[in-house]
Amino acid sequence: MALATGLSTALVACSGADTSAMKTSTGQDASLDARLAPLAQKAADTGSLGVIVRVDRGTGRPLAIARQTAWTKADHHLAANDQFRVASNTKTVTATLILQQVAEHTIGLSDPVEKWLPGLVPHGPDITVKMLLNHTSGLGDYLLTPQFLPTLTGQEKRTWTAEELLAITPQQDPPAAPGEKYSYSNANYAALGLILEKATGKSLADLFEQKIIKPLGMKDTFLSTNADFSPGKTHATGYEPDAQRLRRILPPELHVPKGTAFAGPKRPHGNTDTTAVDSSWSWAAGGLVSTAADWQRFQTALLSGKLLPGAQMKQMLTAVPAPEEGGGYGLGLMEVNTPCGTVWGHTGGQPGYSSEIYTDKSGRRSAAVLTVTNFGIKEPKAAAANKALVDAAVCTMLGKPLPTESATPSR
């Protein structure tokens, strides 16, 4: 959600669809495939470029499909088990690790940030760990600052530390006092990553591996330290609009410099291949690489109570109003109201990669939609097709009719 949500509040590909687009699931219900596959292909051809959809209804084999627009196949044949930058979905893992430490009485939700990070966070004595978790800290975001924008677009290769990112984090605009209101910021989770390392004496990568990845058997998941994916594993190719399209997408009030563009090889129809853009700077806020299957394994374990005691799970699910996210925001977990009901999960967005991954409150059912562009689905037609696909995936997960199939969808 680093870009998908953090920028959406501030901020047509080639048709010629190949109906034999790669299908990677086996044993799936043909009726469900017939329901979702056309929407996936339409989204791909309307600007999403490529999508992975995986739906687990809690019984039988999950439905898993991959669809892409024709010209992208020259770069890579998308598959449902491709590795993918899940970006700000990482925040849910970071929050889980914090709450595990809360359960062990190592960290307190009411602890002032100054206790753990003296002098590093503006207004640290007044900001609590809980405020970082639910984005009510009053901190702004560093993403579009002049110092960081060249790194975000891949035009500058620089390794940022969390301390350096906190140092360039601006105040919210308009300013808000700690605890006053929700406002999404990656800086909150940069601070939480540092708190975790200080409280445990372990690196964040080791905590991810020892507390989440290894116990859950997430064999295709790791914390990125550069632009590389796992050797021997296939990964999705990511794209973003070129400078001309990007300028039309970004609203003028962002004051993004003219000519701003993502680094990478030029591709057809005003696109740029951004797969090699290094986003390891996102770290605790968005640095994990995973697959749809691995991430659904994590979310299912979390929501079904396997990773946190009941008291901490209740804290995680206590949300503050966040209308821009479609509902509310708990502690590293989004509450989203869809046409077919309320779901829990997170979104993610980085150059070339966008994702929405949700479960029901019991953790028994899950739906993932991974898209190989982030800014590309901000264009109106692409946004509408992508939303229709996400809604359909969630409705399928919940066993309910698609919004177009029901005159009075439940909420």
Tab-separated table of C-alpha atoms in Angstrom:
chain	number	residue	atom	x	y	z
A	1	MET	CA	0.000	0.000	0.000
A	2	ALA	CA	3.056	2.250	0.034
A	3	LEU	CA	1.934	3.745	-3.260
A	4	ALA	CA	-1.475	2.212	-3.878
A	5	THR	CA	-2.922	3.810	-0.765
A	6	GLY	CA	-0.317	6.301	0.364
A	7	LEU	CA	-0.476	8.123	-2.963
A	8	SER	CA	-4.043	7.418	-4.000
A	9	THR	CA	-5.250	9.902	-1.451
A	10	ALA	CA	-2.943	12.578	-2.902
A	11	LEU	CA	-2.493	11.357	-6.374
A	12	VAL	CA	-5.151	1.469	-22.363
A	13	ALA	CA	-2.977	-1.112	-22.713
A	14	CYS	CA	-2.961	-3.147	-25.952
A	15	SER	CA	-6.010	-5.295	-26.514
A	16	GLY	CA	-5.555	-8.292	-28.781
A	17	ALA	CA	-6.241	-10.646	-25.885
A	18	ASP	CA	-5.012	-14.186	-26.278
A	19	THR	CA	-7.850	-16.397	-25.114
A	20	SER	CA	-5.352	-19.152	-24.439
A	21	ALA	CA	-3.700	-16.968	-21.789
A	22	MET	CA	-1.797	-19.058	-19.312
A	23	LYS	CA	-3.897	-20.905	-16.747
A	24	THR	CA	-1.961	-22.250	-13.793
A	25	SER	CA	-4.563	-23.811	-11.518
A	26	THR	CA	-5.555	-27.451	-11.556
A	27	GLY	CA	-8.749	-29.113	-10.392
A	28	GLN	CA	-10.564	-25.817	-10.026
A	29	ASP	CA	-14.289	-25.428	-10.340
A	30	ALA	CA	-14.928	-24.640	-14.000
A	31	SER	CA	-17.842	-22.363	-13.154
A	32	LEU	CA	-15.647	-20.194	-10.935
A	33	ASP	CA	-12.996	-20.023	-13.631
A	34	ALA	CA	-15.631	-18.985	-16.148
A	35	ARG	CA	-16.788	-16.342	-13.689
A	36	LEU	CA	-13.409	-14.732	-12.966
A	37	ALA	CA	-11.208	-15.438	-15.991
A	38	PRO	CA	-13.026	-13.050	-18.366
A	39	LEU	CA	-12.867	-10.264	-15.781
A	40	ALA	CA	-9.157	-10.942	-15.294
A	41	GLN	CA	-8.504	-10.794	-19.022
A	42	LYS	CA	-10.559	-7.619	-19.361
A	43	ALA	CA	-8.579	-5.993	-16.550
A	44	ALA	CA	-5.300	-7.005	-18.194
A	45	ASP	CA	-6.392	-5.587	-21.554
A	46	THR	CA	-7.796	-2.380	-20.034
A	47	GLY	CA	-4.606	-1.255	-18.331
A	48	SER	CA	-3.702	-3.745	-15.609
A	49	LEU	CA	-1.446	-5.494	-18.195
A	50	GLY	CA	-1.257	-8.690	-16.157
A	51	VAL	CA	-3.103	-10.107	-13.144
A	52	ILE	CA	-2.797	-13.084	-10.832
A	53	VAL	CA	-5.998	-14.114	-9.079
A	54	ARG	CA	-6.120	-16.741	-6.346
A	55	VAL	CA	-9.303	-17.501	-4.415
A	56	ASP	CA	-9.559	-20.013	-1.574
A	57	ARG	CA	-13.141	-20.633	-0.424
A	58	GLY	CA	-12.053	-22.791	2.482
A	59	THR	CA	-13.066	-26.056	0.802
A	60	GLY	CA	-11.561	-27.875	-2.138
A	61	ARG	CA	-8.656	-26.647	-4.217
A	62	PRO	CA	-8.120	-22.903	-4.542
A	63	LEU	CA	-8.877	-21.250	-7.863
A	64	ALA	CA	-5.665	-19.802	-9.320
A	65	ILE	CA	-5.420	-18.053	-12.681
A	66	ALA	CA	-3.066	-15.673	-14.472
A	67	ARG	CA	-4.040	-13.450	-17.368
A	68	GLN	CA	-2.047	-10.873	-19.307
A	69	THR	CA	-2.400	-8.647	-22.325
A	70	ALA	CA	-0.801	-10.005	-25.481
A	71	TRP	CA	2.296	-7.838	-25.877
A	72	THR	CA	3.629	-8.571	-22.354
A	73	LYS	CA	4.195	-12.232	-23.233
A	74	ALA	CA	7.357	-11.242	-25.075
A	75	ASP	CA	8.778	-10.318	-21.646
A	76	HIS	CA	7.350	-13.101	-19.488
A	77	HIS	CA	4.484	-15.599	-19.430
A	78	LEU	CA	2.732	-14.748	-16.191
A	79	ALA	CA	1.969	-17.658	-13.864
A	80	ALA	CA	-0.131	-17.816	-10.701
A	81	ASN	CA	2.861	-18.945	-8.621
A	82	ASP	CA	5.214	-16.158	-9.753
A	83	GLN	CA	7.067	-14.249	-7.068
A	84	PHE	CA	5.726	-10.735	-6.579
A	85	ARG	CA	6.613	-7.637	-4.559
A	86	VAL	CA	3.756	-7.548	-2.047
A	87	ALA	CA	4.880	-4.104	-0.871
A	88	SER	CA	2.792	-2.684	1.987
A	89	ASN	CA	1.173	-6.009	2.758
A	90	THR	CA	4.471	-6.301	4.668
A	91	LYS	CA	3.016	-3.921	7.259
A	92	THR	CA	0.708	-6.659	8.501
A	93	VAL	CA	3.714	-8.884	9.238
A	94	THR	CA	5.577	-6.064	10.967
A	95	ALA	CA	2.487	-5.349	13.077
A	96	THR	CA	2.177	-9.054	13.927
A	97	LEU	CA	5.762	-9.098	15.182
A	98	ILE	CA	5.124	-6.004	17.315
A	99	LEU	CA	1.998	-7.572	18.833
A	100	GLN	CA	3.887	-10.773	19.581
A	101	GLN	CA	6.304	-8.637	21.602
A	102	VAL	CA	3.350	-6.918	23.275
A	103	ALA	CA	2.059	-10.348	24.314
A	104	GLU	CA	5.479	-11.096	25.806
A	105	HIS	CA	5.466	-7.719	27.639
A	106	THR	CA	8.615	-6.588	25.840
A	107	ILE	CA	6.896	-3.712	24.029
A	108	GLY	CA	3.838	-1.775	25.214
A	109	LEU	CA	1.284	-0.263	22.862
A	110	SER	CA	1.278	2.852	25.035
A	111	ASP	CA	5.068	3.129	25.026
A	112	PRO	CA	6.187	6.530	23.718
A	113	VAL	CA	8.347	6.241	20.617
A	114	GLU	CA	10.977	8.310	22.412
A	115	LYS	CA	11.527	5.413	24.817
A	116	TRP	CA	12.784	3.223	21.974
A	117	LEU	CA	14.101	5.731	19.452
A	118	PRO	CA	15.335	8.764	21.385
A	119	GLY	CA	15.734	11.802	19.161
A	120	LEU	CA	14.855	9.987	15.906
A	121	VAL	CA	11.153	10.777	15.501
A	122	PRO	CA	9.680	14.294	15.671
A	123	HIS	CA	7.262	14.571	18.613
A	124	GLY	CA	8.502	11.162	19.762
A	125	PRO	CA	7.486	11.722	23.405
A	126	ASP	CA	3.862	12.256	22.307
A	127	ILE	CA	3.617	9.414	19.759
A	128	THR	CA	2.883	5.900	20.999
A	129	VAL	CA	3.633	2.545	19.426
A	130	LYS	CA	-0.098	2.097	18.836
A	131	MET	CA	-0.250	5.393	16.926
A	132	LEU	CA	2.497	4.154	14.615
A	133	LEU	CA	0.608	0.909	14.042
A	134	ASN	CA	-2.700	2.541	13.088
A	135	HIS	CA	-1.256	5.600	11.304
A	136	THR	CA	-2.496	8.215	13.766
A	137	SER	CA	0.996	9.463	14.669
A	138	GLY	CA	0.802	12.788	12.837
A	139	LEU	CA	3.867	11.904	10.758
A	140	GLY	CA	3.811	12.668	7.045
A	141	ASP	CA	5.359	10.447	4.366
A	142	TYR	CA	8.776	10.611	2.763
A	143	LEU	CA	7.750	9.082	-0.586
A	144	LEU	CA	7.307	12.259	-2.630
A	145	THR	CA	9.883	14.437	-0.908
A	146	PRO	CA	12.403	15.965	-3.324
A	147	GLN	CA	15.196	14.014	-1.629
A	148	PHE	CA	13.501	10.636	-2.076
A	149	LEU	CA	11.612	10.876	-5.390
A	150	PRO	CA	14.653	9.964	-7.550
A	151	THR	CA	15.067	6.748	-5.536
A	152	LEU	CA	11.373	5.917	-5.760
A	153	THR	CA	11.476	6.126	-9.554
A	154	GLY	CA	14.751	4.209	-9.825
A	155	GLN	CA	16.576	7.150	-11.406
A	156	GLU	CA	18.956	7.272	-8.443
A	157	LYS	CA	20.471	4.149	-6.921
A	158	ARG	CA	20.823	4.828	-3.237
A	159	THR	CA	20.565	2.669	-0.140
A	160	TRP	CA	18.527	4.452	2.505
A	161	THR	CA	18.500	3.502	6.175
A	162	ALA	CA	15.319	3.779	8.211
A	163	GLU	CA	16.996	6.503	10.260
A	164	GLU	CA	17.694	8.526	7.107
A	165	LEU	CA	14.108	8.154	5.930
A	166	LEU	CA	12.764	9.326	9.283
A	167	ALA	CA	15.085	12.326	9.068
A	168	ILE	CA	13.445	13.510	5.819
A	169	THR	CA	9.879	12.703	6.887
A	170	PRO	CA	7.770	15.878	6.792
A	171	GLN	CA	4.898	16.833	9.041
A	172	GLN	CA	1.423	15.984	7.815
A	173	ASP	CA	-0.155	18.608	5.598
A	174	PRO	CA	-2.294	20.008	7.116
A	175	PRO	CA	-0.587	19.343	10.465
A	176	ALA	CA	-2.208	16.939	12.911
A	177	ALA	CA	-1.348	16.258	16.528
A	178	PRO	CA	-0.398	12.706	17.540
A	179	GLY	CA	-3.542	10.614	17.945
A	180	GLU	CA	-5.754	13.186	16.229
A	181	LYS	CA	-6.559	11.470	12.925
A	182	TYR	CA	-5.702	8.647	10.549
A	183	SER	CA	-3.229	9.436	7.778
A	184	TYR	CA	-1.289	6.663	6.078
A	185	SER	CA	2.505	6.978	6.257
A	186	ASN	CA	5.364	4.604	5.526
A	187	ALA	CA	7.435	6.460	8.119
A	188	ASN	CA	5.339	4.859	10.872
A	189	TYR	CA	6.523	1.400	9.878
A	190	ALA	CA	10.121	2.454	9.333
A	191	ALA	CA	10.047	3.449	13.012
A	192	LEU	CA	8.358	0.175	14.020
A	193	GLY	CA	11.070	-1.849	12.279
A	194	LEU	CA	13.722	-0.034	14.302
A	195	ILE	CA	11.749	-0.591	17.520
A	196	LEU	CA	11.542	-4.314	16.797
A	197	GLU	CA	15.278	-4.585	16.262
A	198	LYS	CA	16.066	-2.628	19.428
A	199	ALA	CA	13.573	-4.557	21.571
A	200	THR	CA	14.676	-8.020	20.408
A	201	GLY	CA	18.344	-7.541	19.540
A	202	LYS	CA	17.684	-9.279	16.208
A	203	SER	CA	17.581	-8.027	12.635
A	204	LEU	CA	14.184	-7.554	11.036
A	205	ALA	CA	15.060	-10.119	8.365
A	206	ASP	CA	15.789	-12.708	11.070
A	207	LEU	CA	12.532	-11.900	12.866
A	208	PHE	CA	10.526	-12.317	9.666
A	209	GLU	CA	12.238	-15.626	8.973
A	210	GLN	CA	12.150	-17.071	12.499
A	211	LYS	CA	8.707	-15.885	13.623
A	212	ILE	CA	6.641	-16.017	10.424
A	213	ILE	CA	8.214	-17.352	7.229
A	214	LYS	CA	9.827	-20.569	8.470
A	215	PRO	CA	7.092	-21.648	10.935
A	216	LEU	CA	4.414	-21.209	8.258
A	217	GLY	CA	6.417	-22.907	5.496
A	218	MET	CA	6.413	-19.832	3.245
A	219	LYS	CA	9.092	-21.126	0.883
A	220	ASP	CA	8.794	-18.336	-1.693
A	221	THR	CA	8.908	-15.373	0.696
A	222	PHE	CA	11.868	-13.216	1.749
A	223	LEU	CA	12.808	-9.657	2.715
A	224	SER	CA	14.436	-7.974	-0.253
A	225	THR	CA	17.782	-6.238	0.151
A	226	ASN	CA	18.127	-5.253	-3.528
A	227	ALA	CA	16.175	-5.547	-6.791
A	228	ASP	CA	16.804	-9.291	-7.174
A	229	PHE	CA	14.240	-12.071	-6.906
A	230	SER	CA	15.047	-15.626	-5.769
A	231	PRO	CA	17.436	-17.500	-8.105
A	232	GLY	CA	15.664	-20.281	-9.964
A	233	LYS	CA	12.196	-18.886	-9.195
A	234	THR	CA	9.969	-17.197	-11.758
A	235	HIS	CA	8.778	-13.671	-10.998
A	236	ALA	CA	6.269	-11.275	-12.470
A	237	THR	CA	7.517	-8.481	-14.732
A	238	GLY	CA	6.330	-5.076	-13.539
A	239	TYR	CA	5.464	-1.981	-15.585
A	240	GLU	CA	4.666	1.677	-15.078
A	241	PRO	CA	3.449	4.459	-17.402
A	242	ASP	CA	6.107	6.567	-19.139
A	243	ALA	CA	6.655	10.240	-18.269
A	244	GLN	CA	3.910	11.514	-20.573
A	245	ARG	CA	1.222	9.175	-19.210
A	246	LEU	CA	2.446	9.600	-15.639
A	247	ARG	CA	2.002	13.363	-15.825
A	248	ARG	CA	-1.637	12.896	-16.823
A	249	ILE	CA	-2.213	10.472	-13.944
A	250	LEU	CA	-0.637	12.453	-11.087
A	251	PRO	CA	-2.718	15.434	-9.908
A	252	PRO	CA	-1.082	18.881	-10.215
A	253	GLU	CA	-1.309	19.525	-6.469
A	254	LEU	CA	1.417	16.920	-5.900
A	255	HIS	CA	3.892	19.267	-7.618
A	256	VAL	CA	5.833	16.370	-9.089
A	257	PRO	CA	8.616	17.805	-11.292
A	258	LYS	CA	7.940	17.837	-15.021
A	259	GLY	CA	9.584	14.918	-16.790
A	260	THR	CA	9.464	12.614	-13.761
A	261	ALA	CA	9.709	9.057	-15.060
A	262	PHE	CA	10.525	5.563	-13.903
A	263	ALA	CA	13.856	4.057	-14.894
A	264	GLY	CA	13.824	0.972	-17.091
A	265	PRO	CA	13.511	-0.344	-20.647
A	266	LYS	CA	10.770	1.222	-22.760
A	267	ARG	CA	7.901	-1.059	-23.619
A	268	PRO	CA	4.893	-0.736	-25.985
A	269	HIS	CA	1.983	1.654	-25.508
A	270	GLY	CA	3.750	4.157	-23.257
A	271	ASN	CA	4.998	1.695	-20.644
A	272	THR	CA	8.316	1.158	-18.872
A	273	ASP	CA	9.624	-2.144	-17.483
A	274	THR	CA	10.292	-1.333	-13.814
A	275	THR	CA	11.179	-4.845	-12.616
A	276	ALA	CA	14.757	-3.801	-11.851
A	277	VAL	CA	13.798	-0.784	-9.695
A	278	ASP	CA	15.211	-1.474	-6.240
A	279	SER	CA	12.561	-1.025	-3.546
A	280	SER	CA	14.487	-2.521	-0.629
A	281	TRP	CA	14.223	0.920	0.999
A	282	SER	CA	10.669	-0.041	1.952
A	283	TRP	CA	11.974	-2.587	4.525
A	284	ALA	CA	9.513	-2.947	7.431
A	285	ALA	CA	6.936	-0.893	5.522
A	286	GLY	CA	6.937	-2.934	2.331
A	287	GLY	CA	10.065	-4.979	1.593
A	288	LEU	CA	8.738	-8.535	1.384
A	289	VAL	CA	8.644	-10.590	-1.808
A	290	SER	CA	6.141	-13.453	-1.842
A	291	THR	CA	3.543	-15.333	-3.876
A	292	ALA	CA	-0.233	-15.309	-3.749
A	293	ALA	CA	-0.260	-18.776	-2.157
A	294	ASP	CA	2.370	-17.927	0.466
A	295	TRP	CA	0.653	-14.696	1.444
A	296	GLN	CA	-2.725	-16.319	1.772
A	297	ARG	CA	-1.065	-18.900	4.019
A	298	PHE	CA	0.141	-16.083	6.272
A	299	GLN	CA	-3.159	-14.218	6.365
A	300	THR	CA	-5.100	-17.409	7.049
A	301	ALA	CA	-2.796	-18.276	9.957
A	302	LEU	CA	-3.098	-14.753	11.357
A	303	LEU	CA	-6.868	-14.332	11.179
A	304	SER	CA	-7.510	-17.864	12.444
A	305	GLY	CA	-5.552	-17.079	15.625
A	306	LYS	CA	-2.384	-19.104	15.054
A	307	LEU	CA	0.074	-16.197	15.354
A	308	LEU	CA	-1.329	-14.026	18.135
A	309	PRO	CA	-3.115	-14.559	21.465
A	310	GLY	CA	-6.768	-13.557	21.558
A	311	ALA	CA	-6.119	-10.252	23.360
A	312	GLN	CA	-3.626	-9.075	20.745
A	313	MET	CA	-5.802	-10.286	17.885
A	314	LYS	CA	-8.636	-8.188	19.288
A	315	GLN	CA	-6.313	-5.179	19.450
A	316	MET	CA	-5.247	-5.715	15.846
A	317	LEU	CA	-8.851	-5.803	14.659
A	318	THR	CA	-9.870	-2.619	16.505
A	319	ALA	CA	-9.925	-0.112	13.680
A	320	VAL	CA	-9.975	3.662	13.437
A	321	PRO	CA	-12.107	5.188	10.658
A	322	ALA	CA	-10.218	5.254	7.365
A	323	PRO	CA	-12.719	6.067	4.593
A	324	GLU	CA	-9.948	6.369	2.010
A	325	GLU	CA	-9.171	2.689	2.571
A	326	GLY	CA	-12.792	1.659	2.167
A	327	GLY	CA	-13.537	1.208	5.851
A	328	GLY	CA	-11.092	1.288	8.760
A	329	TYR	CA	-7.496	0.604	9.748
A	330	GLY	CA	-6.571	-1.548	12.715
A	331	LEU	CA	-3.036	-2.328	13.831
A	332	GLY	CA	-1.395	-3.127	10.504
A	333	LEU	CA	-4.610	-4.550	9.103
A	334	MET	CA	-7.269	-2.946	6.918
A	335	GLU	CA	-11.006	-3.404	7.394
A	336	VAL	CA	-12.575	-3.102	3.932
A	337	ASN	CA	-16.283	-2.913	3.143
A	338	THR	CA	-16.978	-4.573	-0.215
A	339	PRO	CA	-20.246	-5.116	-2.135
A	340	CYS	CA	-20.385	-8.642	-0.693
A	341	GLY	CA	-19.344	-7.985	2.890
A	342	THR	CA	-16.504	-6.867	5.149
A	343	VAL	CA	-13.055	-8.385	4.683
A	344	TRP	CA	-9.672	-7.964	6.371
A	345	GLY	CA	-6.231	-7.694	4.849
A	346	HIS	CA	-4.053	-5.083	3.210
A	347	THR	CA	-3.071	-3.560	-0.086
A	348	GLY	CA	0.372	-3.028	-1.558
A	349	GLY	CA	1.935	-0.893	-4.249
A	350	GLN	CA	5.459	-0.312	-5.535
A	351	PRO	CA	6.862	0.486	-8.983
A	352	GLY	CA	5.462	-2.274	-11.209
A	353	TYR	CA	3.441	-4.100	-8.572
A	354	SER	CA	0.032	-3.629	-6.932
A	355	SER	CA	-1.881	-6.073	-4.749
A	356	GLU	CA	-5.036	-6.540	-2.728
A	357	ILE	CA	-5.135	-9.606	-0.468
A	358	TYR	CA	-8.035	-10.246	1.904
A	359	THR	CA	-9.588	-12.868	4.158
A	360	ASP	CA	-12.859	-13.230	5.987
A	361	LYS	CA	-12.690	-12.561	9.722
A	362	SER	CA	-12.309	-16.266	10.529
A	363	GLY	CA	-9.313	-16.649	8.215
A	364	ARG	CA	-10.904	-19.636	6.479
A	365	ARG	CA	-11.388	-17.912	3.120
A	366	SER	CA	-9.051	-15.646	1.188
A	367	ALA	CA	-8.766	-13.764	-2.087
A	368	ALA	CA	-5.694	-12.259	-3.735
A	369	VAL	CA	-5.464	-10.037	-6.800
A	370	LEU	CA	-1.923	-9.132	-7.865
A	371	THR	CA	-1.460	-6.626	-10.694
A	372	VAL	CA	1.753	-5.922	-12.651
A	373	THR	CA	1.406	-2.139	-12.552
A	374	ASN	CA	0.683	0.353	-9.811
A	375	PHE	CA	0.240	3.762	-11.390
A	376	GLY	CA	-1.193	2.186	-14.542
A	377	ILE	CA	-4.377	1.264	-12.707
A	378	LYS	CA	-4.936	4.870	-11.619
A	379	GLU	CA	-6.274	5.666	-15.097
A	380	PRO	CA	-10.108	5.644	-14.980
A	381	LYS	CA	-10.869	2.703	-17.294
A	382	ALA	CA	-8.116	0.587	-15.809
A	383	ALA	CA	-9.230	1.450	-12.259
A	384	ALA	CA	-12.826	0.441	-13.001
A	385	ALA	CA	-11.824	-2.896	-14.558
A	386	ASN	CA	-9.431	-3.665	-11.713
A	387	LYS	CA	-12.056	-2.860	-9.073
A	388	ALA	CA	-14.594	-5.088	-10.821
A	389	LEU	CA	-12.082	-7.937	-10.703
A	390	VAL	CA	-11.236	-7.414	-7.023
A	391	ASP	CA	-14.924	-7.210	-6.074
A	392	ALA	CA	-15.637	-10.392	-8.033
A	393	ALA	CA	-12.748	-12.229	-6.363
A	394	VAL	CA	-13.963	-11.213	-2.899
A	395	CYS	CA	-17.577	-12.132	-3.683
A	396	THR	CA	-16.411	-15.511	-4.990
A	397	MET	CA	-14.374	-16.012	-1.824
A	398	LEU	CA	-17.461	-15.300	0.294
A	399	GLY	CA	-19.705	-17.512	-1.856
A	400	LYS	CA	-21.960	-14.633	-2.890
A	401	PRO	CA	-23.233	-13.412	-6.263
A	402	LEU	CA	-21.169	-10.869	-8.144
A	403	PRO	CA	-22.365	-7.268	-7.718
A	404	THR	CA	-23.871	-7.349	-11.227
A	405	GLU	CA	-25.723	-10.556	-10.369
A	406	SER	CA	-27.527	-9.162	-7.336
A	407	ALA	CA	-29.799	-6.131	-7.175
A	408	THR	CA	-29.255	-5.692	-3.445
A	409	PRO	CA	-25.685	-6.647	-2.518
A	410	SER	CA	-25.012	-7.151	1.168
A	411	ARG	CA	-22.619	-4.893	3.052
